[in-house]
Tab-separated table of C-alpha atoms in Angstrom:
chain	number	residue	atom	x	y	z
A	1	MET	CA	-13.145	64.187	-39.097
A	2	ASN	CA	-16.463	63.748	-40.883
A	3	ARG	CA	-19.371	61.788	-39.535
A	4	CYS	CA	-18.834	58.632	-41.654
A	5	ILE	CA	-15.224	58.261	-40.580
A	6	ARG	CA	-16.197	58.616	-36.921
A	7	HIS	CA	-18.855	55.939	-37.271
A	8	SER	CA	-16.434	53.590	-39.045
A	9	ALA	CA	-13.782	54.119	-36.394
A	10	ALA	CA	-16.281	53.394	-33.608
A	11	PHE	CA	-17.519	50.278	-35.419
A	12	CYS	CA	-13.935	49.016	-35.859
A	13	PHE	CA	-13.259	49.669	-32.190
A	14	LEU	CA	-16.313	47.632	-31.232
A	15	LEU	CA	-15.159	44.805	-33.500
A	16	LEU	CA	-11.695	44.885	-31.905
A	17	LEU	CA	-13.247	44.888	-28.448
A	18	ALA	CA	-15.457	41.919	-29.395
A	19	LEU	CA	-12.397	40.031	-30.636
A	20	LEU	CA	-10.569	40.717	-27.393
A	21	VAL	CA	-13.535	39.618	-25.317
A	22	ASN	CA	-13.880	36.428	-27.322
A	23	ALA	CA	-10.149	35.725	-27.039
A	24	PHE	CA	-10.423	36.175	-23.271
A	25	ARG	CA	-13.436	33.828	-23.193
A	26	VAL	CA	-11.666	31.159	-25.246
A	27	GLN	CA	-8.230	31.361	-23.642
A	28	VAL	CA	-9.226	31.988	-20.020
A	29	VAL	CA	-12.894	31.327	-19.259
A	30	ARG	CA	-13.297	28.220	-21.440
A	31	ALA	CA	-9.686	27.021	-21.291
A	32	GLY	CA	-10.433	24.262	-18.797
A	33	ALA	CA	-13.348	22.951	-20.848
A	34	PHE	CA	-11.310	22.902	-24.027
A	35	ASP	CA	-8.428	21.159	-22.246
A	36	ALA	CA	-10.805	18.488	-20.986
A	37	ASP	CA	-12.502	18.007	-24.370
A	38	PRO	CA	-11.622	14.498	-25.652
A	39	ALA	CA	-11.512	15.882	-29.183
A	40	ASN	CA	-8.676	18.252	-28.312
A	41	ARG	CA	-5.635	16.412	-29.614
A	42	ARG	CA	-3.232	19.255	-28.748
A	43	ILE	CA	-3.201	18.249	-25.095
A	44	ALA	CA	-2.186	14.668	-25.902
A	45	VAL	CA	0.335	15.807	-28.497
A	46	ALA	CA	1.954	18.185	-25.991
A	47	ARG	CA	1.859	15.557	-23.223
A	48	PHE	CA	3.779	12.983	-25.237
A	49	HIS	CA	6.035	15.463	-27.048
A	50	ASP	CA	8.992	14.774	-24.733
A	51	PRO	CA	10.246	11.757	-22.751
A	52	ARG	CA	8.795	11.387	-19.270
A	53	GLY	CA	11.001	11.366	-16.237
A	54	ASP	CA	11.735	7.953	-14.765
A	55	ILE	CA	10.842	5.884	-11.723
A	56	LEU	CA	13.881	4.362	-10.050
A	57	VAL	CA	14.434	1.383	-7.749
A	58	GLY	CA	17.800	1.912	-6.139
A	59	GLU	CA	19.997	3.219	-8.946
A	60	ARG	CA	18.097	1.385	-11.650
A	61	ARG	CA	15.541	3.045	-13.918
A	62	VAL	CA	12.568	0.712	-14.164
A	63	THR	CA	10.759	2.964	-16.653
A	64	GLY	CA	11.880	4.640	-19.860
A	65	SER	CA	10.569	6.357	-23.008
A	66	HIS	CA	10.577	5.123	-26.610
A	67	ALA	CA	10.416	7.351	-29.701
A	68	THR	CA	7.395	6.278	-31.777
A	69	GLY	CA	7.973	8.376	-34.887
A	70	GLY	CA	4.320	9.406	-34.745
A	71	GLN	CA	2.396	12.474	-33.658
A	72	LEU	CA	2.496	11.227	-30.065
A	73	ARG	CA	6.248	11.236	-30.112
A	74	PHE	CA	7.133	9.227	-26.980
A	75	GLU	CA	5.668	6.082	-25.499
A	76	ARG	CA	6.336	4.684	-22.006
A	77	THR	CA	8.496	1.576	-21.587
A	78	TYR	CA	8.976	-0.643	-18.533
A	79	ALA	CA	11.857	-2.809	-17.380
A	80	ASP	CA	10.605	-5.911	-15.532
A	81	GLY	CA	7.087	-4.578	-15.981
A	82	PRO	CA	5.193	-7.343	-14.133
A	83	LEU	CA	7.652	-7.197	-11.207
A	84	TYR	CA	7.217	-3.474	-10.583
A	85	ALA	CA	3.665	-2.887	-11.886
A	86	PRO	CA	2.216	-2.658	-8.318
A	87	VAL	CA	4.678	0.168	-7.708
A	88	THR	CA	4.858	2.073	-10.985
A	89	GLY	CA	1.329	1.578	-12.261
A	90	LEU	CA	0.952	2.545	-15.925
A	91	SER	CA	1.237	5.582	-18.152
A	92	SER	CA	-0.766	5.058	-21.322
A	93	GLN	CA	-1.470	7.260	-24.321
A	94	THR	CA	-4.966	5.789	-24.259
A	95	TYR	CA	-5.845	4.843	-20.687
A	96	GLY	CA	-4.168	7.487	-18.571
A	97	THR	CA	-2.056	6.930	-15.470
A	98	THR	CA	-2.269	4.869	-12.274
A	99	LEU	CA	-0.327	4.439	-8.989
A	100	LEU	CA	3.031	6.307	-8.953
A	101	GLU	CA	2.700	7.196	-12.641
A	102	GLY	CA	-0.499	8.961	-11.638
A	103	THR	CA	0.285	10.508	-8.256
A	104	GLU	CA	3.715	11.716	-9.462
A	105	ASP	CA	2.535	12.686	-12.940
A	106	ALA	CA	3.366	16.383	-12.569
A	107	VAL	CA	6.968	15.493	-11.694
A	108	LEU	CA	7.358	12.847	-14.414
A	109	ALA	CA	5.710	15.028	-17.068
A	110	GLY	CA	7.777	18.089	-16.102
A	111	SER	CA	4.878	20.351	-15.128
A	112	ASP	CA	5.715	20.548	-11.423
A	113	PRO	CA	7.158	24.038	-10.685
A	114	LYS	CA	9.618	22.648	-8.152
A	115	LEU	CA	11.627	21.088	-10.992
A	116	ALA	CA	12.666	24.479	-12.413
A	117	SER	CA	16.276	25.406	-11.735
A	118	LYS	CA	15.323	29.116	-11.588
A	119	PRO	CA	12.085	30.377	-10.055
A	120	LEU	CA	9.489	31.437	-12.699
A	121	TRP	CA	12.070	30.932	-15.491
A	122	ASN	CA	9.894	28.527	-17.467
A	123	GLU	CA	6.815	30.702	-17.049
A	124	LEU	CA	8.639	33.761	-18.346
A	125	THR	CA	10.462	32.077	-21.226
A	126	ARG	CA	7.727	29.555	-22.058
A	127	ALA	CA	10.455	26.903	-22.066
A	128	ARG	CA	9.375	23.273	-21.650
A	129	GLN	CA	10.672	21.763	-18.396
A	130	ARG	CA	12.114	18.267	-18.726
A	131	GLY	CA	10.513	15.608	-16.566
A	132	GLY	CA	11.989	14.802	-13.169
A	133	ASP	CA	12.805	11.395	-11.668
A	134	VAL	CA	11.027	9.659	-8.790
A	135	HIS	CA	13.317	7.586	-6.547
A	136	THR	CA	11.374	4.911	-4.695
A	137	THR	CA	12.044	3.282	-1.344
A	138	VAL	CA	11.736	-0.226	-2.839
A	139	ASP	CA	14.466	-2.770	-2.137
A	140	ALA	CA	15.093	-4.634	-5.395
A	141	GLY	CA	16.104	-7.868	-3.651
A	142	ALA	CA	13.030	-7.892	-1.435
A	143	GLN	CA	10.737	-7.143	-4.383
A	144	ARG	CA	12.230	-10.004	-6.405
A	145	ALA	CA	12.051	-12.434	-3.470
A	146	ALA	CA	8.360	-11.659	-2.945
A	147	PHE	CA	7.554	-11.929	-6.646
A	148	ASP	CA	9.390	-15.243	-7.043
A	149	GLY	CA	7.887	-16.573	-3.830
A	150	LEU	CA	4.308	-16.033	-4.997
A	151	ASP	CA	5.274	-17.577	-8.342
A	152	GLY	CA	2.087	-16.507	-10.115
A	153	ARG	CA	-0.305	-17.599	-7.355
A	154	ARG	CA	-2.986	-15.080	-6.464
A	155	GLY	CA	-1.826	-13.080	-3.507
A	156	ALA	CA	0.266	-10.155	-2.349
A	157	VAL	CA	3.281	-9.144	-0.265
A	158	ALA	CA	3.983	-5.872	1.524
A	159	ALA	CA	7.231	-5.162	3.377
A	160	LEU	CA	8.224	-2.136	5.482
A	161	ASP	CA	11.195	-0.705	7.318
A	162	PRO	CA	9.596	-0.371	10.789
A	163	ALA	CA	11.961	2.418	11.888
A	164	THR	CA	11.112	4.783	9.027
A	165	GLY	CA	7.977	3.549	7.269
A	166	ARG	CA	9.871	3.039	3.996
A	167	ILE	CA	8.010	0.542	1.805
A	168	LEU	CA	10.567	-2.084	0.833
A	169	ALA	CA	8.348	-4.309	-1.333
A	170	LEU	CA	4.883	-4.193	-2.863
A	171	VAL	CA	4.042	-7.240	-4.939
A	172	SER	CA	0.714	-8.358	-6.363
A	173	SER	CA	0.199	-11.619	-8.211
A	174	PRO	CA	-0.719	-12.383	-10.896
A	175	SER	CA	0.686	-9.253	-12.431
A	176	TYR	CA	0.806	-7.666	-15.879
A	177	ASP	CA	3.189	-5.698	-18.091
A	178	PRO	CA	2.193	-1.992	-18.169
A	179	GLY	CA	4.162	-1.639	-21.414
A	180	MET	CA	1.392	-3.551	-23.218
A	181	LEU	CA	-0.933	-0.601	-22.583
A	182	SER	CA	1.482	2.283	-23.255
A	183	GLY	CA	0.566	3.029	-26.858
A	184	ALA	CA	-2.533	4.155	-28.708
A	185	GLY	CA	-2.730	1.399	-31.315
A	186	PRO	CA	-5.021	-1.623	-31.612
A	187	SER	CA	-2.593	-3.853	-29.661
A	188	ALA	CA	-3.057	-1.665	-26.565
A	189	GLY	CA	-6.834	-1.932	-26.913
A	190	GLN	CA	-6.670	-5.705	-27.249
A	191	ALA	CA	-4.397	-5.973	-24.207
A	192	TRP	CA	-6.723	-3.709	-22.177
A	193	THR	CA	-9.756	-5.839	-23.031
A	194	ALA	CA	-7.920	-9.044	-22.124
A	195	LEU	CA	-6.549	-7.704	-18.836
A	196	THR	CA	-9.717	-6.034	-17.620
A	197	SER	CA	-11.856	-9.098	-18.407
A	198	ALA	CA	-9.441	-11.677	-16.899
A	199	ALA	CA	-10.972	-13.620	-14.001
A	200	ASP	CA	-7.815	-13.373	-11.891
A	201	GLN	CA	-7.727	-9.526	-12.146
A	202	PRO	CA	-4.015	-9.020	-12.913
A	203	MET	CA	-4.395	-5.215	-12.842
A	204	LEU	CA	-5.690	-5.231	-9.265
A	205	ASP	CA	-2.987	-4.078	-6.861
A	206	ARG	CA	-3.704	-6.599	-4.143
A	207	ALA	CA	-0.983	-5.226	-1.836
A	208	ILE	CA	-2.712	-1.904	-1.222
A	209	ARG	CA	-6.062	-1.956	-3.031
A	210	GLN	CA	-7.528	-5.323	-1.958
A	211	THR	CA	-8.792	-6.123	1.533
A	212	TYR	CA	-9.063	-9.624	3.002
A	213	PRO	CA	-10.321	-11.111	6.244
A	214	PRO	CA	-7.063	-11.188	8.252
A	215	GLY	CA	-7.844	-14.414	10.060
A	216	SER	CA	-5.649	-15.292	13.011
A	217	THR	CA	-3.079	-12.604	12.215
A	218	PHE	CA	-5.619	-10.246	13.854
A	219	LYS	CA	-4.917	-12.020	17.155
A	220	VAL	CA	-1.918	-9.655	17.435
A	221	VAL	CA	-4.417	-6.785	17.681
A	222	THR	CA	-6.612	-8.628	20.194
A	223	ALA	CA	-3.603	-9.521	22.349
A	224	ALA	CA	-2.473	-5.903	22.217
A	225	ALA	CA	-5.924	-4.694	23.345
A	226	ALA	CA	-5.940	-7.133	26.260
A	227	LEU	CA	-2.428	-6.158	27.381
A	228	GLU	CA	-3.100	-2.430	27.045
A	229	ALA	CA	-6.349	-2.749	29.036
A	230	GLY	CA	-4.668	-4.746	31.790
A	231	ARG	CA	-7.013	-7.694	31.298
A	232	VAL	CA	-3.962	-9.904	30.687
A	233	THR	CA	-1.051	-9.305	33.034
A	234	ASP	CA	0.699	-12.668	32.888
A	235	LEU	CA	1.189	-14.230	29.466
A	236	HIS	CA	1.709	-17.671	31.000
A	237	ALA	CA	-1.297	-17.678	33.366
A	238	ARG	CA	-4.093	-20.078	32.410
A	239	THR	CA	-7.287	-18.508	31.117
A	240	ASP	CA	-10.923	-19.455	31.669
A	241	SER	CA	-11.566	-20.456	28.066
A	242	PRO	CA	-13.736	-23.490	27.327
A	243	ASP	CA	-13.229	-25.565	24.192
A	244	PRO	CA	-15.592	-25.368	22.364
A	245	TYR	CA	-16.671	-21.851	23.232
A	246	THR	CA	-20.272	-20.793	22.725
A	247	LEU	CA	-20.487	-17.344	21.170
A	248	PRO	CA	-22.282	-14.917	23.552
A	249	GLY	CA	-26.043	-14.699	23.003
A	250	THR	CA	-26.057	-17.607	20.546
A	251	THR	CA	-26.019	-21.381	20.450
A	252	VAL	CA	-23.133	-21.403	17.992
A	253	GLY	CA	-20.046	-23.214	19.207
A	254	LEU	CA	-16.549	-22.187	18.181
A	255	SER	CA	-13.794	-24.815	18.204
A	256	ASN	CA	-10.099	-25.078	17.348
A	257	GLU	CA	-7.912	-26.848	14.841
A	258	SER	CA	-5.194	-27.200	17.479
A	259	ARG	CA	-5.218	-29.393	20.577
A	260	GLY	CA	-4.619	-28.123	24.073
A	261	CYS	CA	-6.634	-24.930	23.786
A	262	ALA	CA	-8.997	-25.416	26.725
A	263	ASP	CA	-8.075	-22.812	29.358
A	264	ALA	CA	-4.722	-22.285	27.581
A	265	SER	CA	-2.541	-19.351	28.578
A	266	VAL	CA	-2.343	-16.421	26.179
A	267	TYR	CA	1.235	-17.449	25.415
A	268	ASP	CA	0.283	-20.964	24.386
A	269	ALA	CA	-2.957	-19.888	22.721
A	270	PHE	CA	-1.075	-17.426	20.551
A	271	ARG	CA	1.709	-19.894	19.815
A	272	ILE	CA	-0.605	-22.621	18.542
A	273	SER	CA	-3.369	-20.207	17.472
A	274	CYS	CA	-6.393	-21.081	19.611
A	275	ASN	CA	-9.543	-19.420	18.317
A	276	THR	CA	-11.565	-20.017	21.503
A	277	VAL	CA	-9.139	-18.193	23.814
A	278	PHE	CA	-8.946	-15.055	21.655
A	279	ALA	CA	-12.631	-15.014	20.738
A	280	LYS	CA	-13.575	-15.103	24.447
A	281	LEU	CA	-10.895	-12.550	25.244
A	282	GLY	CA	-12.289	-10.180	22.611
A	283	ALA	CA	-15.870	-10.653	23.821
A	284	ASP	CA	-14.791	-9.964	27.412
A	285	LEU	CA	-12.902	-6.826	26.334
A	286	GLY	CA	-15.881	-5.553	24.378
A	287	SER	CA	-16.256	-3.941	20.982
A	288	ASP	CA	-14.976	-0.497	22.029
A	289	ALA	CA	-11.629	-1.785	23.306
A	290	VAL	CA	-10.973	-4.062	20.330
A	291	VAL	CA	-11.970	-1.374	17.792
A	292	ALA	CA	-9.934	1.346	19.533
A	293	GLN	CA	-6.816	-0.847	19.456
A	294	ALA	CA	-7.349	-1.756	15.810
A	295	GLU	CA	-7.681	1.918	14.933
A	296	ARG	CA	-4.408	2.706	16.685
A	297	PHE	CA	-2.799	0.215	14.295
A	298	GLY	CA	-4.420	1.968	11.313
A	299	PHE	CA	-7.814	0.324	10.755
A	300	ASN	CA	-10.751	2.540	9.677
A	301	ASP	CA	-8.326	5.176	8.330
A	302	SER	CA	-9.503	6.256	4.871
A	303	ARG	CA	-6.845	8.957	4.526
A	304	LEU	CA	-3.760	6.774	4.036
A	305	ARG	CA	-1.746	7.630	0.927
A	306	VAL	CA	1.737	6.296	0.141
A	307	PRO	CA	1.234	8.450	-2.102
A	308	PRO	CA	-1.145	6.153	-4.125
A	309	ARG	CA	-4.389	5.716	-2.284
A	310	VAL	CA	-4.613	2.676	0.033
A	311	ALA	CA	-7.907	0.842	0.472
A	312	THR	CA	-9.387	1.273	3.952
A	313	SER	CA	-8.880	-1.649	6.308
A	314	SER	CA	-12.035	-1.869	8.354
A	315	ILE	CA	-13.545	-3.159	11.558
A	316	ASP	CA	-17.172	-2.627	12.559
A	317	THR	CA	-17.543	0.025	15.260
A	318	GLY	CA	-20.892	-1.184	16.607
A	319	MET	CA	-20.559	-4.937	17.116
A	320	SER	CA	-22.498	-7.181	19.468
A	321	ARG	CA	-20.482	-9.496	21.771
A	322	ASP	CA	-20.765	-12.492	19.493
A	323	ARG	CA	-19.566	-10.455	16.492
A	324	THR	CA	-16.795	-8.956	18.583
A	325	ALA	CA	-15.662	-12.479	19.408
A	326	LEU	CA	-15.501	-13.359	15.705
A	327	SER	CA	-13.762	-10.097	14.796
A	328	SER	CA	-11.184	-10.780	17.486
A	329	ILE	CA	-9.994	-13.774	15.500
A	330	GLY	CA	-10.054	-11.861	12.215
A	331	GLN	CA	-13.439	-13.077	10.947
A	332	TYR	CA	-16.970	-11.569	10.726
A	333	ASP	CA	-16.577	-8.475	8.458
A	334	THR	CA	-13.111	-7.323	9.607
A	335	THR	CA	-10.888	-6.778	6.549
A	336	ALA	CA	-7.320	-5.615	5.979
A	337	THR	CA	-4.905	-4.909	3.179
A	338	PRO	CA	-1.536	-6.671	3.231
A	339	LEU	CA	0.057	-3.242	3.807
A	340	GLN	CA	-2.111	-2.767	6.912
A	341	MET	CA	-1.031	-6.084	8.400
A	342	ALA	CA	2.608	-5.264	7.635
A	343	MET	CA	2.028	-2.028	9.613
A	344	VAL	CA	0.785	-4.110	12.579
A	345	ALA	CA	3.922	-6.258	12.516
A	346	ALA	CA	6.106	-3.185	12.020
A	347	ALA	CA	4.663	-1.419	15.085
A	348	VAL	CA	5.307	-4.474	17.252
A	349	GLY	CA	8.862	-4.809	15.925
A	350	ASP	CA	9.620	-1.133	16.516
A	351	GLY	CA	8.663	-0.924	20.167
A	352	GLY	CA	5.034	0.064	19.618
A	353	ARG	CA	5.633	3.083	17.380
A	354	LEU	CA	3.785	3.102	14.047
A	355	MET	CA	5.449	5.065	11.253
A	356	THR	CA	3.643	6.494	8.226
A	357	PRO	CA	4.389	4.229	5.258
A	358	TYR	CA	5.770	5.891	2.146
A	359	LEU	CA	6.948	4.837	-1.302
A	360	VAL	CA	8.767	7.916	-2.676
A	361	ASP	CA	12.186	8.531	-1.171
A	362	ARG	CA	13.103	11.666	-3.133
A	363	VAL	CA	12.527	13.559	-6.375
A	364	THR	CA	15.303	14.867	-8.619
A	365	ASN	CA	15.092	17.204	-11.609
A	366	HIS	CA	16.523	16.365	-15.034
A	367	SER	CA	19.947	17.554	-13.911
A	368	GLY	CA	19.963	15.129	-10.981
A	369	VAL	CA	19.473	17.804	-8.321
A	370	THR	CA	17.263	16.696	-5.432
A	371	VAL	CA	14.244	18.980	-5.231
A	372	SER	CA	12.281	17.161	-2.502
A	373	THR	CA	12.871	14.419	0.045
A	374	THR	CA	10.378	12.460	2.132
A	375	ARG	CA	11.087	12.668	5.835
A	376	PRO	CA	10.013	9.737	8.032
A	377	LYS	CA	7.001	10.640	10.150
A	378	ALA	CA	5.533	8.903	13.168
A	379	LEU	CA	1.850	8.176	12.665
A	380	ARG	CA	1.077	7.298	16.284
A	381	GLN	CA	2.103	5.132	19.249
A	382	ALA	CA	0.083	1.995	18.547
A	383	VAL	CA	0.970	0.311	21.882
A	384	SER	CA	3.266	1.053	24.775
A	385	ALA	CA	6.865	-0.145	24.656
A	386	ARG	CA	6.046	-2.624	27.444
A	387	THR	CA	3.138	-4.099	25.489
A	388	ALA	CA	5.309	-4.258	22.379
A	389	ARG	CA	7.899	-6.313	24.258
A	390	GLN	CA	5.184	-8.727	25.400
A	391	LEU	CA	3.819	-9.025	21.872
A	392	GLN	CA	7.338	-9.735	20.650
A	393	GLN	CA	7.516	-12.639	23.105
A	394	LEU	CA	4.299	-14.036	21.651
A	395	MET	CA	5.276	-13.544	18.004
A	396	GLU	CA	8.774	-14.954	18.461
A	397	ALA	CA	7.314	-18.017	20.187
A	398	VAL	CA	5.208	-18.643	17.059
A	399	VAL	CA	8.425	-19.008	15.055
A	400	THR	CA	10.519	-20.890	17.617
A	401	ARG	CA	7.850	-23.137	19.144
A	402	GLY	CA	4.629	-22.735	17.165
A	403	THR	CA	2.978	-22.642	13.758
A	404	GLY	CA	5.481	-20.309	12.070
A	405	GLY	CA	8.663	-22.372	12.103
A	406	ASN	CA	9.062	-22.041	8.335
A	407	ALA	CA	9.928	-18.363	8.843
A	408	ALA	CA	12.925	-19.008	11.107
A	409	ILE	CA	16.281	-17.485	10.057
A	410	PRO	CA	19.368	-18.796	11.859
A	411	GLY	CA	20.922	-16.212	14.175
A	412	VAL	CA	18.089	-13.704	13.643
A	413	ALA	CA	15.178	-12.891	15.991
A	414	VAL	CA	12.044	-13.458	13.946
A	415	GLY	CA	8.530	-12.866	15.182
A	416	GLY	CA	5.484	-13.992	13.268
A	417	LYS	CA	1.841	-14.955	13.224
A	418	THR	CA	0.119	-17.415	10.935
A	419	GLY	CA	-3.464	-17.117	9.837
A	420	THR	CA	-6.067	-18.811	7.725
A	421	ALA	CA	-8.972	-16.579	6.808
A	422	GLN	CA	-12.195	-18.391	6.091
A	423	HIS	CA	-14.479	-16.949	3.430
A	424	GLY	CA	-17.159	-17.829	0.926
A	425	ALA	CA	-20.626	-19.244	1.534
A	426	ALA	CA	-20.756	-20.840	4.993
A	427	ASN	CA	-16.961	-20.323	5.134
A	428	LYS	CA	-16.505	-23.223	2.690
A	429	GLY	CA	-14.225	-21.351	0.270
A	430	THR	CA	-10.545	-22.212	-0.008
A	431	PRO	CA	-8.965	-20.302	2.902
A	432	TYR	CA	-6.593	-17.388	2.449
A	433	ALA	CA	-3.206	-18.212	3.949
A	434	TRP	CA	-1.611	-15.318	5.881
A	435	PHE	CA	1.701	-14.731	7.554
A	436	ILE	CA	2.889	-11.491	9.162
A	437	SER	CA	6.356	-11.126	10.623
A	438	TYR	CA	9.326	-8.964	11.547
A	439	ALA	CA	13.039	-9.673	11.731
A	440	ARG	CA	15.662	-8.034	13.934
A	441	ARG	CA	19.358	-8.007	13.095
A	442	PRO	CA	21.689	-9.531	15.738
A	443	GLY	CA	22.384	-6.981	18.470
A	444	ALA	CA	19.754	-4.520	17.196
A	445	ALA	CA	17.063	-3.137	19.485
A	446	HIS	CA	14.447	-2.745	16.759
A	447	ALA	CA	13.300	-4.757	13.746
A	448	ALA	CA	14.858	-4.094	10.356
A	449	VAL	CA	11.923	-5.357	8.287
A	450	ALA	CA	8.270	-6.246	8.701
A	451	VAL	CA	6.372	-8.333	6.138
A	452	ALA	CA	2.807	-9.388	5.423
A	453	VAL	CA	2.025	-12.179	2.952
A	454	VAL	CA	-1.373	-13.389	1.812
A	455	VAL	CA	-1.884	-16.263	-0.615
A	456	GLU	CA	-5.432	-16.498	-1.965
A	457	ASP	CA	-5.323	-19.881	-3.629
A	458	ALA	CA	-3.364	-21.721	-0.959
A	459	GLU	CA	-3.710	-25.467	-1.314
A	460	ALA	CA	-4.038	-26.094	2.388
A	461	ASP	CA	-6.299	-27.490	5.067
A	462	ARG	CA	-8.397	-25.121	7.140
A	463	ALA	CA	-5.982	-24.943	10.048
A	464	ASP	CA	-3.951	-21.871	10.903
A	465	ILE	CA	-0.797	-23.803	10.141
A	466	SER	CA	-1.525	-23.314	6.417
A	467	GLY	CA	-0.308	-19.752	6.769
A	468	GLY	CA	2.938	-21.191	8.077
A	469	GLY	CA	3.128	-23.655	5.203
A	470	ASN	CA	2.228	-21.411	2.267
A	471	ALA	CA	2.981	-17.859	3.301
A	472	ALA	CA	5.779	-18.078	5.898
A	473	PRO	CA	8.485	-19.262	3.460
A	474	ILE	CA	7.759	-16.232	1.245
A	475	ALA	CA	8.048	-13.894	4.237
A	476	ARG	CA	11.326	-15.546	5.207
A	477	SER	CA	12.852	-15.011	1.753
A	478	VAL	CA	11.820	-11.353	1.774
A	479	MET	CA	13.271	-10.822	5.254
A	480	GLU	CA	16.512	-12.549	4.236
A	481	ALA	CA	16.792	-10.285	1.195
A	482	VAL	CA	16.448	-7.172	3.338
A	483	LEU	CA	18.810	-8.437	6.034
A	484	GLY	CA	21.356	-9.252	3.333
A	485	SER	CA	21.328	-5.610	2.179
A	486	PRO	CA	23.425	-2.976	3.972
A	487	ALA	CA	21.609	-1.465	6.936
A	488	PRO	CA	20.327	2.059	6.009
A	489	ALA	CA	21.714	5.107	7.786
A	490	ALA	CA	19.594	6.297	10.689
A	491	ALA	CA	17.126	8.874	9.360
A	492	PHE	CA	14.800	9.253	12.316
A	493	SER	CA	15.259	9.441	16.050
A	494	PRO	CA	12.667	7.571	18.117
A	495	PRO	CA	10.711	9.781	20.494
A	496	SER	CA	11.389	9.418	24.183
A	497	GLY	CA	8.779	7.947	26.512
A	498	ASN	CA	7.038	4.584	26.607
């Protein structure tokens, strides 16, 4: 081989090596950057090449896919979009994914390896895996009852199965139709602009992403702290609680909307919702005790996922006595999501045990084979069984003899707590009306459903009874819907102990 041929061969080898190095750089080293480049249309084309899997409520598919005839071949559709938007979220060719559409995107898009019928088959054959289906825990009747009950008013409803943590309803009002944002055309852009600029924030998931001052519903937490600490041993014993009550270290007097609160027993104070009794009780307990009890119910937990992220319900961990007094009646800067307050009611209704809430029951592949199932999981023991029974006495008295009579269901044990959360400058804003509750089927030892309702624009006076007037009827209709459904098979055995 002469010298020129050798040089040419070496030069060609170097060119080939350079091509291989560049191919490695493009396909491996820079692959992530190219995938993330907004100008790379291949990702979007591949993403919408096939129909997505569906989200189901019961046996009904509440999502679907529509052939567009364009380069982005399939567009998301929604059945009863506004009803289920706080559950499904949206999947948009332009604006991405939210809520279940986002957290379960790998399943719905078909990229999750667990969907494959044979291990590594898709990787070896380069076959495209069809999207799987996400089966939710939502009870269609409860969801509809909550949606119709709010009737377009700003507010939210969250309902749970206390025994398992299954989320039975998540409703936020006003709502929106995710199908308006599914495409990539000008109509989607116009809808996005209108929705994101609307004063009533229809795209805000108020059930899990908005926090509110819980008002007098927080008295459940304060009562639990007092019972667990042994500061209250007899629910019917009179307390040393002046009316009005001067907040510790201040000259500010706290009064009541209800009569008969001076030195009222915890039973009566809870039943008619006396602020002075529970504010003094919280101040006497101290910040540490009130905060610790709130945290056992789930406050200050930033890790909660259902699987969409849940906003953190918070209570200040370093309060003075006067601020502790206000927090003990759900004011100052204590805030909670409707889901959090449903968790409080659920723990009371289930003997003190708090289950981890969850929204996805199971996942199936395109062939209908179940590939994963959510197992109920205890989060913690929020209160002892004895304290739970005492709290049940208090909450059931609210419905039978107090401010929550509008939640009563004939033949069913219903416990509840009304609340009116003051807010705005000098607390002059229209109060938020709250109601939290649980219902127990006849003969059952534990509650079948727990509900939290908040109505932002309640046309009510500033008394706690407004929660009973505006929010309690909604809670009742949700509880009735769940109780009218067949009782689910036992999926979890309660732990032994207190």
